[in-house]
């Protein structure tokens, strides 16, 4: 892989009148409270994204729609996110990124309040579109803002802090939302999400410093970034890894049926193991990203591929399935920090545009992977989805390996 440039940490020049005027002086000390406030905001956003899945039957019954229709609240959120991520920096080229992040977190609070009082499904769907924009915009700016808050050699660990909240939200939002939905009803769950978002807004107001734009965002910058060969190849690889994972993981429950005599209790334990492994993978990825990024970038796709193949091949043994699921969880838990750090080191001067493109590619890969996996499950069986998903992840790693020779 070609030698990667030093990560530039964007700092405002004192007395500058134009917010896009910046220098590349690295941060001397890590601002961990500010980093944590970014992570808290993303935690509330991601938890909100998955909440409809936890209370789907109640939402459908209350609003008079089918469960399949109610599930489109999640689909719409992801679709808007894919469209918003690469364009929000273009729409807000000169805005202080602190104000933008606070505004996006506030938008998520508004979305949850509107969902909680929605009189119809269409009102709920419109509110969820606001959340999609907030999530994608926050992700697109979070990497650039975090790089402003820590020295270059601490970026991996800082992204681990940011991603820990996301990982916990992904693991806990659905079961916790389901439990609270039984106690308070589905509208009460969204009121709670709005309150959590309000706490995140207060934390960001208190701790985040002013953060000027990274580079000079615009359509020319966006398209110019996309034409950079190393990043373009990397985005293809990220799509292969993410798409492969979701082609297999989306159908983990039917895949578990391959294990003879698997009870509901054992299935719950299997999902818990995956969730714990996700957290472990995220925590391990931070220090490794700071010291051994190339090893991590190449190793994570291979681990995901090997574990999905191991699940397919070892489904006759419960012990092997648990080992495969743990390895799978560790591998995918490391994905966000790994690829965010890689993008930051590859495109430090166009970090916002590059981050937005990565988020858009990732969201599109989720949809494409789940769709392709569904076709395989219907026409060739769930084992085929596991094998194909693993192959896609390995191909993603092989694609990244070609960059070492550039």
CSV table of C-alpha atoms in Angstrom, one decimal:
chain,number,residue,atom,x,y,z
A,1,UNK,CA,0.0,0.0,0.0
A,2,UNK,CA,1.3,3.4,-0.8
A,3,UNK,CA,2.6,5.5,2.1
A,4,UNK,CA,-0.4,7.2,3.6
A,5,UNK,CA,-0.3,10.9,4.4
A,6,UNK,CA,-0.4,12.3,7.9
A,7,UNK,CA,-3.8,12.9,9.1
A,8,UNK,CA,-4.4,16.7,9.2
A,9,UNK,CA,-6.3,17.9,12.2
A,10,UNK,CA,-8.3,21.0,11.1
A,11,UNK,CA,-7.8,24.0,13.4
A,12,UNK,CA,-9.3,27.5,12.9
A,13,UNK,CA,-6.8,30.3,12.4
A,14,UNK,CA,-7.2,33.0,15.0
A,15,UNK,CA,-8.8,36.1,13.7
A,16,UNK,CA,-9.8,34.4,10.4
A,17,UNK,CA,-13.0,35.8,8.9
A,18,UNK,CA,-13.7,32.8,6.7
A,19,UNK,CA,-14.6,29.6,8.5
A,20,UNK,CA,-13.0,27.5,5.7
A,21,UNK,CA,-9.6,29.1,6.4
A,22,UNK,CA,-7.8,26.3,8.4
A,23,UNK,CA,-4.4,25.0,9.2
A,24,UNK,CA,-3.3,21.4,9.7
A,25,UNK,CA,-1.7,21.6,13.1
A,26,UNK,CA,-2.4,18.3,15.0
A,27,UNK,CA,-4.2,18.4,18.3
A,28,UNK,CA,-1.7,18.3,21.1
A,29,UNK,CA,-4.1,16.6,23.6
A,30,UNK,CA,-7.1,14.4,23.1
A,31,UNK,CA,-10.4,16.1,24.1
A,32,UNK,CA,-12.1,13.0,25.4
A,33,UNK,CA,-15.3,14.7,26.8
A,34,UNK,CA,-15.9,16.1,23.3
A,35,UNK,CA,-15.2,12.8,21.7
A,36,UNK,CA,-17.7,11.1,24.1
A,37,UNK,CA,-20.4,13.7,23.3
A,38,UNK,CA,-20.1,12.7,19.6
A,39,UNK,CA,-20.4,9.1,20.6
A,40,UNK,CA,-23.4,9.8,22.8
A,41,UNK,CA,-25.1,11.6,19.9
A,42,UNK,CA,-24.6,8.6,17.6
A,43,UNK,CA,-25.8,6.2,20.3
A,44,UNK,CA,-29.1,7.9,20.4
A,45,UNK,CA,-29.4,8.2,16.7
A,46,UNK,CA,-28.6,4.5,16.0
A,47,UNK,CA,-30.9,3.3,18.8
A,48,UNK,CA,-33.7,5.4,17.3
A,49,UNK,CA,-33.1,3.9,13.9
A,50,UNK,CA,-33.7,0.3,15.2
A,51,UNK,CA,-36.6,1.1,17.6
A,52,UNK,CA,-39.4,0.4,15.1
A,53,UNK,CA,-38.2,-3.2,14.8
A,54,UNK,CA,-38.6,-3.7,18.6
A,55,UNK,CA,-42.3,-2.5,18.7
A,56,UNK,CA,-43.4,-3.4,15.2
A,57,UNK,CA,-46.6,-5.3,16.0
A,58,UNK,CA,-47.8,-2.5,18.4
A,59,UNK,CA,-47.1,0.2,15.8
A,60,UNK,CA,-48.8,-1.7,13.1
A,61,UNK,CA,-51.9,-2.4,15.2
A,62,UNK,CA,-52.2,1.1,16.5
A,63,UNK,CA,-51.8,2.8,13.1
A,64,UNK,CA,-53.9,0.3,11.2
A,65,UNK,CA,-51.3,-1.1,8.8
A,66,UNK,CA,-49.6,-4.4,8.2
A,67,UNK,CA,-46.4,-5.3,10.0
A,68,UNK,CA,-44.7,-5.4,6.6
A,69,UNK,CA,-45.8,-1.8,5.9
A,70,UNK,CA,-44.8,-0.7,9.3
A,71,UNK,CA,-41.3,-2.2,8.7
A,72,UNK,CA,-40.8,0.3,5.9
A,73,UNK,CA,-40.1,2.9,8.6
A,74,UNK,CA,-36.7,1.4,8.9
A,75,UNK,CA,-36.2,1.0,5.1
A,76,UNK,CA,-37.1,4.7,4.5
A,77,UNK,CA,-34.6,5.8,7.2
A,78,UNK,CA,-31.8,3.9,5.5
A,79,UNK,CA,-32.7,5.1,2.0
A,80,UNK,CA,-32.7,8.8,3.1
A,81,UNK,CA,-29.4,8.2,4.9
A,82,UNK,CA,-27.8,6.8,1.7
A,83,UNK,CA,-28.9,9.9,-0.2
A,84,UNK,CA,-28.0,12.4,2.5
A,85,UNK,CA,-24.5,11.2,3.5
A,86,UNK,CA,-22.5,12.3,0.5
A,87,UNK,CA,-24.3,15.6,-0.1
A,88,UNK,CA,-24.8,17.2,3.3
A,89,UNK,CA,-21.2,18.7,3.3
A,90,UNK,CA,-22.0,20.2,-0.1
A,91,UNK,CA,-25.2,21.8,1.2
A,92,UNK,CA,-23.5,23.2,4.2
A,93,UNK,CA,-20.0,24.1,2.9
A,94,UNK,CA,-19.1,26.8,5.4
A,95,UNK,CA,-21.0,26.0,8.5
A,96,UNK,CA,-19.3,25.4,11.8
A,97,UNK,CA,-19.4,21.5,12.2
A,98,UNK,CA,-20.1,21.9,15.9
A,99,UNK,CA,-23.4,23.7,15.1
A,100,UNK,CA,-24.2,21.2,12.3
A,101,UNK,CA,-23.7,18.1,14.6
A,102,UNK,CA,-25.8,19.8,17.4
A,103,UNK,CA,-28.5,20.6,14.8
A,104,UNK,CA,-28.6,17.1,13.4
A,105,UNK,CA,-28.9,15.6,16.9
A,106,UNK,CA,-31.7,18.1,17.6
A,107,UNK,CA,-33.4,17.0,14.3
A,108,UNK,CA,-33.4,13.4,15.6
A,109,UNK,CA,-35.0,14.6,18.8
A,110,UNK,CA,-37.7,16.3,16.8
A,111,UNK,CA,-38.1,13.2,14.7
A,112,UNK,CA,-38.7,11.0,17.8
A,113,UNK,CA,-41.2,13.5,19.2
A,114,UNK,CA,-43.1,13.5,15.9
A,115,UNK,CA,-43.1,9.7,15.8
A,116,UNK,CA,-44.4,9.6,19.4
A,117,UNK,CA,-47.4,11.8,18.5
A,118,UNK,CA,-47.9,10.5,14.9
A,119,UNK,CA,-51.7,10.2,14.2
A,120,UNK,CA,-51.1,8.0,11.1
A,121,UNK,CA,-48.5,5.8,9.5
A,122,UNK,CA,-47.7,8.5,6.9
A,123,UNK,CA,-47.0,11.0,9.7
A,124,UNK,CA,-44.7,8.5,11.3
A,125,UNK,CA,-42.9,7.8,8.0
A,126,UNK,CA,-42.4,11.5,7.4
A,127,UNK,CA,-40.9,11.9,10.8
A,128,UNK,CA,-38.5,8.9,10.1
A,129,UNK,CA,-37.3,10.7,7.0
A,130,UNK,CA,-35.9,13.4,9.3
A,131,UNK,CA,-34.1,10.8,11.3
A,132,UNK,CA,-32.5,9.3,8.2
A,133,UNK,CA,-31.1,12.7,7.3
A,134,UNK,CA,-29.9,13.2,10.9
A,135,UNK,CA,-28.2,9.8,11.1
A,136,UNK,CA,-26.4,10.1,7.7
A,137,UNK,CA,-25.3,13.7,8.3
A,138,UNK,CA,-24.0,12.9,11.8
A,139,UNK,CA,-22.0,9.9,10.6
A,140,UNK,CA,-20.6,11.9,7.7
A,141,UNK,CA,-19.3,14.6,10.0
A,142,UNK,CA,-18.4,12.5,13.0
A,143,UNK,CA,-15.2,11.2,11.6
A,144,UNK,CA,-13.9,14.6,10.5
A,145,UNK,CA,-15.0,16.2,13.8
A,146,UNK,CA,-13.3,13.4,15.8
A,147,UNK,CA,-10.1,13.8,13.9
A,148,UNK,CA,-10.1,17.4,15.0
A,149,UNK,CA,-10.4,16.5,18.7
A,150,UNK,CA,-7.4,14.1,19.1
A,151,UNK,CA,-3.8,13.8,17.9
A,152,UNK,CA,-3.3,11.6,14.8
A,153,UNK,CA,-1.9,8.7,16.8
A,154,UNK,CA,-5.0,8.5,18.9
A,155,UNK,CA,-7.6,8.6,16.1
A,156,UNK,CA,-8.2,4.9,16.2
A,157,UNK,CA,-8.9,4.9,19.9
A,158,UNK,CA,-11.1,8.0,19.6
A,159,UNK,CA,-13.2,6.3,16.9
A,160,UNK,CA,-13.5,3.3,19.2
A,161,UNK,CA,-15.1,5.6,21.8
A,162,UNK,CA,-17.4,7.0,19.2
A,163,UNK,CA,-18.3,3.6,17.9
A,164,UNK,CA,-18.8,2.0,21.3
A,165,UNK,CA,-22.1,3.8,21.7
A,166,UNK,CA,-23.2,2.7,18.2
A,167,UNK,CA,-22.3,-0.9,18.9
A,168,UNK,CA,-24.2,-0.9,22.2
A,169,UNK,CA,-27.2,0.7,20.5
A,170,UNK,CA,-27.1,-1.9,17.8
A,171,UNK,CA,-27.1,-4.7,20.3
A,172,UNK,CA,-29.4,-3.3,22.9
A,173,UNK,CA,-31.9,-1.2,21.2
A,174,UNK,CA,-34.3,-3.9,19.9
A,175,UNK,CA,-34.5,-6.0,23.1
A,176,UNK,CA,-34.7,-3.0,25.4
A,177,UNK,CA,-37.2,-1.3,23.2
A,178,UNK,CA,-39.3,-4.5,23.1
A,179,UNK,CA,-39.3,-4.7,26.9
A,180,UNK,CA,-40.1,-1.0,27.5
A,181,UNK,CA,-42.8,-1.2,24.8
A,182,UNK,CA,-44.6,-3.8,26.9
A,183,UNK,CA,-44.4,-1.4,29.9
A,184,UNK,CA,-44.9,2.1,28.4
A,185,UNK,CA,-46.3,1.3,24.9
A,186,UNK,CA,-44.5,2.1,21.7
A,187,UNK,CA,-45.1,5.8,21.9
A,188,UNK,CA,-43.5,5.9,25.3
A,189,UNK,CA,-40.4,4.2,23.9
A,190,UNK,CA,-40.0,7.1,21.4
A,191,UNK,CA,-40.6,9.7,24.1
A,192,UNK,CA,-37.7,8.1,25.9
A,193,UNK,CA,-35.5,8.2,22.8
A,194,UNK,CA,-36.3,11.9,22.4
A,195,UNK,CA,-35.2,12.5,26.0
A,196,UNK,CA,-32.0,10.6,25.5
A,197,UNK,CA,-31.4,12.7,22.4
A,198,UNK,CA,-31.9,15.8,24.4
A,199,UNK,CA,-29.2,14.7,26.8
A,200,UNK,CA,-26.9,14.2,23.9
A,201,UNK,CA,-27.6,17.7,22.6
A,202,UNK,CA,-26.8,19.2,26.0
A,203,UNK,CA,-23.5,17.2,26.1
A,204,UNK,CA,-22.5,18.5,22.7
A,205,UNK,CA,-23.4,22.1,23.5
A,206,UNK,CA,-21.3,21.8,26.6
A,207,UNK,CA,-18.2,19.9,25.3
A,208,UNK,CA,-17.8,20.3,21.5
A,209,UNK,CA,-15.5,23.1,20.4
A,210,UNK,CA,-16.0,25.0,17.1
A,211,UNK,CA,-14.9,22.9,14.2
A,212,UNK,CA,-14.5,24.5,10.7
A,213,UNK,CA,-15.1,22.5,7.5
A,214,UNK,CA,-12.5,20.0,6.4
A,215,UNK,CA,-11.1,21.3,3.1
A,216,UNK,CA,-13.5,23.1,0.8
A,217,UNK,CA,-16.7,21.1,0.4
A,218,UNK,CA,-18.5,21.4,-2.9
A,219,UNK,CA,-19.7,19.3,-5.8
A,220,UNK,CA,-16.4,19.6,-7.5
A,221,UNK,CA,-14.7,18.3,-4.3
A,222,UNK,CA,-17.2,15.5,-4.0
A,223,UNK,CA,-16.7,14.2,-7.5
A,224,UNK,CA,-13.0,14.9,-7.4
A,225,UNK,CA,-12.8,12.7,-4.2
A,226,UNK,CA,-14.7,9.9,-5.9
A,227,UNK,CA,-12.2,10.0,-8.8
A,228,UNK,CA,-9.2,9.4,-6.5
A,229,UNK,CA,-8.2,5.8,-7.4
A,230,UNK,CA,-7.1,4.6,-4.0
A,231,UNK,CA,-10.3,5.7,-2.4
A,232,UNK,CA,-12.4,4.4,-5.2
A,233,UNK,CA,-10.9,0.9,-4.9
A,234,UNK,CA,-11.3,1.1,-1.2
A,235,UNK,CA,-15.0,2.0,-1.5
A,236,UNK,CA,-15.6,-1.0,-3.7
A,237,UNK,CA,-13.8,-3.2,-1.1
A,238,UNK,CA,-15.9,-1.7,1.7
A,239,UNK,CA,-19.1,-2.4,-0.3
A,240,UNK,CA,-18.0,-6.0,-0.8
A,241,UNK,CA,-17.3,-6.5,2.9
A,242,UNK,CA,-20.5,-4.8,4.1
A,243,UNK,CA,-22.7,-6.4,1.5
A,244,UNK,CA,-21.2,-9.8,2.2
A,245,UNK,CA,-21.8,-9.5,5.9
A,246,UNK,CA,-25.4,-8.4,5.5
A,247,UNK,CA,-26.1,-11.1,2.9
A,248,UNK,CA,-25.3,-13.6,5.6
A,249,UNK,CA,-26.2,-11.9,8.9
A,250,UNK,CA,-29.7,-10.8,7.8
A,251,UNK,CA,-30.6,-14.5,7.7
A,252,UNK,CA,-28.8,-15.6,10.9
A,253,UNK,CA,-32.0,-16.8,12.5
A,254,UNK,CA,-33.0,-19.2,9.6
A,255,UNK,CA,-29.3,-20.2,9.4
A,256,UNK,CA,-29.5,-21.2,13.1
A,257,UNK,CA,-32.2,-23.7,12.1
A,258,UNK,CA,-29.3,-25.7,10.4
A,259,UNK,CA,-28.1,-26.6,13.9
A,260,UNK,CA,-30.0,-29.7,15.1
A,261,UNK,CA,-32.2,-29.2,18.2
A,262,UNK,CA,-31.4,-25.5,18.6
A,263,UNK,CA,-33.9,-24.2,21.3
A,264,UNK,CA,-35.1,-20.7,21.7
A,265,UNK,CA,-32.9,-20.3,24.7
A,266,UNK,CA,-29.8,-21.4,22.9
A,267,UNK,CA,-30.7,-19.1,20.0
A,268,UNK,CA,-30.9,-16.1,22.4
A,269,UNK,CA,-27.6,-17.1,23.9
A,270,UNK,CA,-26.1,-17.2,20.3
A,271,UNK,CA,-27.3,-13.7,19.6
A,272,UNK,CA,-26.0,-12.5,22.9
A,273,UNK,CA,-22.6,-14.0,22.1
A,274,UNK,CA,-22.6,-12.1,18.8
A,275,UNK,CA,-23.5,-8.9,20.5
A,276,UNK,CA,-20.7,-9.2,23.1
A,277,UNK,CA,-18.2,-10.1,20.4
A,278,UNK,CA,-19.3,-6.9,18.5
A,279,UNK,CA,-18.3,-4.9,21.5
A,280,UNK,CA,-15.0,-6.8,21.9
A,281,UNK,CA,-14.2,-6.2,18.2
A,282,UNK,CA,-14.8,-2.5,18.5
A,283,UNK,CA,-12.6,-2.2,21.6
A,284,UNK,CA,-9.8,-4.1,20.1
A,285,UNK,CA,-9.9,-2.3,16.8
A,286,UNK,CA,-9.0,1.1,18.2
A,287,UNK,CA,-5.5,0.4,19.5
A,288,UNK,CA,-4.7,-1.8,16.4
A,289,UNK,CA,-5.9,0.9,14.0
A,290,UNK,CA,-3.4,3.3,15.6
A,291,UNK,CA,-0.5,0.9,15.3
A,292,UNK,CA,-1.3,-1.9,12.7
A,293,UNK,CA,-3.9,-0.5,10.4
A,294,UNK,CA,-2.8,-2.5,7.3
A,295,UNK,CA,-3.0,-5.7,9.3
A,296,UNK,CA,-6.5,-4.8,10.5
A,297,UNK,CA,-7.8,-3.7,7.1
A,298,UNK,CA,-6.7,-7.0,5.6
A,299,UNK,CA,-7.5,-9.2,8.5
A,300,UNK,CA,-11.1,-8.1,9.3
A,301,UNK,CA,-12.6,-9.1,5.9
A,302,UNK,CA,-10.8,-12.5,6.1
A,303,UNK,CA,-12.2,-13.0,9.7
A,304,UNK,CA,-15.7,-12.2,8.6
A,305,UNK,CA,-15.4,-14.5,5.6
A,306,UNK,CA,-13.8,-17.4,7.5
A,307,UNK,CA,-16.4,-17.2,10.3
A,308,UNK,CA,-19.4,-17.3,7.9
A,309,UNK,CA,-17.9,-20.3,6.1
A,310,UNK,CA,-17.2,-21.8,9.5
A,311,UNK,CA,-20.9,-21.4,10.5
A,312,UNK,CA,-22.0,-23.0,7.2
A,313,UNK,CA,-19.5,-25.9,7.5
A,314,UNK,CA,-19.9,-26.5,11.2
A,315,UNK,CA,-23.6,-26.2,11.6
A,316,UNK,CA,-23.8,-29.8,12.8
A,317,UNK,CA,-21.8,-28.9,15.9
A,318,UNK,CA,-23.2,-26.4,18.4
A,319,UNK,CA,-19.7,-25.6,19.8
A,320,UNK,CA,-18.4,-24.8,16.4
A,321,UNK,CA,-21.4,-22.6,15.7
A,322,UNK,CA,-20.7,-20.6,18.9
A,323,UNK,CA,-17.1,-20.2,18.0
A,324,UNK,CA,-17.9,-19.0,14.4
A,325,UNK,CA,-20.5,-16.5,15.7
A,326,UNK,CA,-18.1,-15.1,18.2
A,327,UNK,CA,-15.4,-14.7,15.5
A,328,UNK,CA,-18.0,-13.2,13.2
A,329,UNK,CA,-19.1,-10.7,15.8
A,330,UNK,CA,-15.5,-9.7,16.6
A,331,UNK,CA,-14.8,-9.2,12.9
A,332,UNK,CA,-17.8,-7.0,12.1
A,333,UNK,CA,-17.5,-5.1,15.4
A,334,UNK,CA,-14.1,-4.0,14.2
A,335,UNK,CA,-15.4,-2.8,10.8
A,336,UNK,CA,-16.5,0.8,11.7
A,337,UNK,CA,-13.3,1.9,13.4
A,338,UNK,CA,-11.1,0.0,10.8
A,339,UNK,CA,-12.6,1.6,7.7
A,340,UNK,CA,-13.2,5.0,9.2
A,341,UNK,CA,-9.5,5.2,10.2
A,342,UNK,CA,-8.5,4.0,6.8
A,343,UNK,CA,-10.5,6.7,5.1
A,344,UNK,CA,-9.2,9.4,7.4
A,345,UNK,CA,-5.6,8.4,6.6
A,346,UNK,CA,-6.2,8.0,2.9
A,347,UNK,CA,-8.1,11.3,2.4
A,348,UNK,CA,-7.2,13.7,5.2
A,349,UNK,CA,-7.6,16.8,3.0
A,350,UNK,CA,-11.1,15.7,1.8
A,351,UNK,CA,-12.3,13.9,4.9
A,352,UNK,CA,-15.9,15.1,4.9
A,353,UNK,CA,-16.5,14.2,1.3
A,354,UNK,CA,-14.7,10.9,1.7
A,355,UNK,CA,-16.6,10.0,4.9
A,356,UNK,CA,-19.9,10.9,3.3
A,357,UNK,CA,-19.2,8.6,0.3
A,358,UNK,CA,-18.2,5.8,2.6
A,359,UNK,CA,-21.4,6.1,4.6
A,360,UNK,CA,-23.5,6.2,1.4
A,361,UNK,CA,-21.7,3.1,0.0
A,362,UNK,CA,-22.1,1.3,3.3
A,363,UNK,CA,-25.8,2.0,3.4
A,364,UNK,CA,-26.3,0.9,-0.2
A,365,UNK,CA,-24.3,-2.3,0.5
A,366,UNK,CA,-26.6,-3.1,3.4
A,367,UNK,CA,-29.6,-3.0,1.2
A,368,UNK,CA,-27.9,-4.8,-1.7
A,369,UNK,CA,-26.5,-7.5,0.5
A,370,UNK,CA,-29.8,-8.2,2.3
A,371,UNK,CA,-31.6,-8.3,-1.1
A,372,UNK,CA,-29.0,-10.7,-2.6
A,373,UNK,CA,-29.0,-12.9,0.4
A,374,UNK,CA,-32.8,-13.1,0.3
A,375,UNK,CA,-32.7,-14.3,-3.3
A,376,UNK,CA,-30.1,-17.0,-2.4
A,377,UNK,CA,-32.1,-18.1,0.6
A,378,UNK,CA,-35.3,-18.5,-1.5
A,379,UNK,CA,-33.6,-20.2,-4.4
A,380,UNK,CA,-30.6,-22.0,-3.1
A,381,UNK,CA,-31.0,-22.2,0.7
A,382,UNK,CA,-29.6,-20.3,3.6
A,383,UNK,CA,-26.3,-22.1,3.5
A,384,UNK,CA,-25.7,-20.6,0.1
A,385,UNK,CA,-26.2,-17.1,1.5
A,386,UNK,CA,-23.6,-17.8,4.2
A,387,UNK,CA,-21.1,-19.1,1.7
A,388,UNK,CA,-21.7,-16.2,-0.8
A,389,UNK,CA,-21.6,-13.6,2.0
A,390,UNK,CA,-18.3,-15.0,3.2
A,391,UNK,CA,-16.9,-15.0,-0.4
A,392,UNK,CA,-17.9,-11.4,-0.9
A,393,UNK,CA,-16.1,-10.3,2.3
A,394,UNK,CA,-12.9,-12.2,1.3
A,395,UNK,CA,-13.0,-10.6,-2.1
A,396,UNK,CA,-13.3,-7.2,-0.3
A,397,UNK,CA,-10.1,-8.0,1.6
A,398,UNK,CA,-8.4,-9.2,-1.6
A,399,UNK,CA,-9.4,-5.9,-3.3
A,400,UNK,CA,-7.8,-3.9,-0.4
A,401,UNK,CA,-4.7,-6.1,-0.7
A,402,UNK,CA,-4.2,-4.8,-4.2
A,403,UNK,CA,-3.7,-1.3,-2.8
A,404,UNK,CA,-0.4,-2.4,-1.2
A,405,UNK,CA,1.2,-2.7,-4.6
A,406,UNK,CA,0.1,0.9,-5.6
